[in-house]
Amino acid sequence: MPSRKRLLTLPCFALAGLLVAPVVAKDTVRVSGFGTVSVIDSGTDNLGFKYDLSKEGLYGESSLKPGSALGLQINATITDNIDAVVQGVMQDRIENDIDKSISWAFLRYKFSPNVSFRVGRIATPIYMLSEYRDVGFAYLWTKPITDFYSAIPIASMDGADIAFRYSLGDGILETRFFGGQSNVTIETINDPYEVTLGSLFGTKLTYEVDNWLFSGSATTTKVKEGDPSLSITSNLSALPQFLWPSLPSTLEDFRFVDTRITYYSLGTSYESGDWNVQAELSYTDTDWPFFPDLAAGYTSVGRVFDSFTVFGFLSKAKSVGGYYELTSPPTTSLAIPDIATGFNLIDQNLKARIVNQETLGFGMRYDVNANVALKGQIERTWLIDNRIGGWSTTASGLTASVPDYIDTYSVSLSFVF
């Protein structure tokens, strides 16, 4: 793994800039914050609700852990052209430390009103909620829509980006280029794994006109370190090759390091005094057998009535393309318990990672005042063709019967200050 010292270089650089800022201009430091207290009830004994890949599944119970968060942000103007931003978010994660709690820590230089450059830890601009995924007050729902967002573990990256803004017709076009690396913790059936995504590069286009916003992004990265597949393959490499001739090539296929992952997204939103409409589509292209290519999307519509907003959404996530075909050992070898167990475990895990589900949800938001919102939401997710890849699972869940659907209930109180 990269040393902790090296991983913290860019965030600490921005933090140092922020510490200098009060000395340079004491009246230009602004502190703000946000938070969400959320109760989510979902899952079954074997299938856990997956808020995202960095959190533990919720198995048929109610919990404050997955959706609750508290954030603090400090903005400081250092000179007319330079400012610094640090944001920390406290929330439940599989692996938690100070480094993971720092979501932003960057210095920004403005070459002009239309060109800016950031370096440090920045939000990864690959989807519409990039800048406010943890800020529950900023969107209608009690939580980011699960079918779309649960499979995206990247919230921030250590690197840099540059943005250009232009007038185009009656609107504003922003073009952003970014690069860096990101470290994430991924839940598996056995143990969580730290994964480093290195050489992450991408671009995002955003166009704002009247009440509309349109966005599109393309990002590619390679896995630098970390291999979650070792939790189920590490005991197989010592097996004699003649008992399972195809095993060496299979284990090579399962290596996560150097796997190329490419992510594409399109989104649009419309906001007026009465309506709130938002939709996103994404496609994840990966060469790893345990994560088949994934297409996901949703459409959300909200109608405003004074302080109340009633909303509904439809979402879908589906693994697409070809699935990995595991070559079986010879029949005689399957009579050996260790080989039969190893083969079945791999085969079950491959099938358990395939996603095919649809969700229908309804909810209501009540804006208590300009800084506080109370929200409630119910949703039903249908598991099509018995595919459970959108859920966390226990070892026994690999072979348990799959329900036709799972209901999720959530209530949240979100605030900003």
CSV table of N, CA and C in Angstrom, one decimal, residues 40-43 49 143 146 377-381 391 406-410:
chain,number,residue,atom,x,y,z
A,40,ILE,N,-33.1,4.2,8.5
A,40,ILE,CA,-33.5,3.4,7.4
A,40,ILE,C,-33.8,2.0,7.9
A,41,ASP,N,-34.9,1.5,7.3
A,41,ASP,CA,-35.3,0.1,7.6
A,41,ASP,C,-35.4,-0.7,6.3
A,42,SER,N,-34.6,-1.7,6.2
A,42,SER,CA,-34.6,-2.4,4.9
A,42,SER,C,-33.8,-3.8,5.1
A,43,GLY,N,-33.8,-4.5,4.0
A,43,GLY,CA,-33.0,-5.8,4.0
A,43,GLY,C,-33.8,-7.0,4.5
A,49,PHE,N,-29.4,-4.2,2.9
A,49,PHE,CA,-29.5,-2.9,2.1
A,49,PHE,C,-28.1,-2.3,2.0
A,143,LYS,N,-32.2,10.0,0.8
A,143,LYS,CA,-30.9,9.5,0.5
A,143,LYS,C,-30.7,9.5,-1.0
A,146,THR,N,-30.7,4.6,-4.5
A,146,THR,CA,-29.8,3.4,-4.3
A,146,THR,C,-29.4,2.7,-5.5
A,377,GLN,N,-39.8,8.5,3.2
A,377,GLN,CA,-39.8,7.8,1.9
A,377,GLN,C,-40.1,6.4,2.0
A,378,ILE,N,-40.9,5.8,1.1
A,378,ILE,CA,-41.1,4.4,1.0
A,378,ILE,C,-40.7,3.9,-0.4
A,379,GLU,N,-40.1,2.8,-0.5
A,379,GLU,CA,-39.8,2.3,-1.9
A,379,GLU,C,-39.8,0.7,-1.9
A,380,ARG,N,-40.1,0.2,-3.0
A,380,ARG,CA,-40.1,-1.2,-3.2
A,380,ARG,C,-39.2,-1.6,-4.4
A,381,THR,N,-38.3,-2.5,-4.1
A,381,THR,CA,-37.3,-2.9,-5.1
A,381,THR,C,-37.6,-4.4,-5.5
A,391,TRP,N,-27.3,-6.0,-3.5
A,391,TRP,CA,-27.4,-6.0,-2.1
A,391,TRP,C,-26.2,-6.7,-1.5
A,406,ILE,N,-38.1,-6.3,-2.0
A,406,ILE,CA,-37.7,-5.9,-0.7
A,406,ILE,C,-38.2,-4.4,-0.5
A,407,ASP,N,-38.8,-4.1,0.6
A,407,ASP,CA,-39.3,-2.8,0.8
A,407,ASP,C,-38.3,-2.1,1.7
A,408,THR,N,-38.1,-0.8,1.5
A,408,THR,CA,-37.2,0.1,2.2
A,408,THR,C,-38.0,1.3,2.7
A,409,TYR,N,-37.9,1.6,4.0
A,409,TYR,CA,-38.5,2.8,4.6
A,409,TYR,C,-37.4,3.6,5.2
A,410,SER,N,-37.6,5.0,5.0
A,410,SER,CA,-36.6,5.9,5.6
A,410,SER,C,-37.2,7.2,6.0
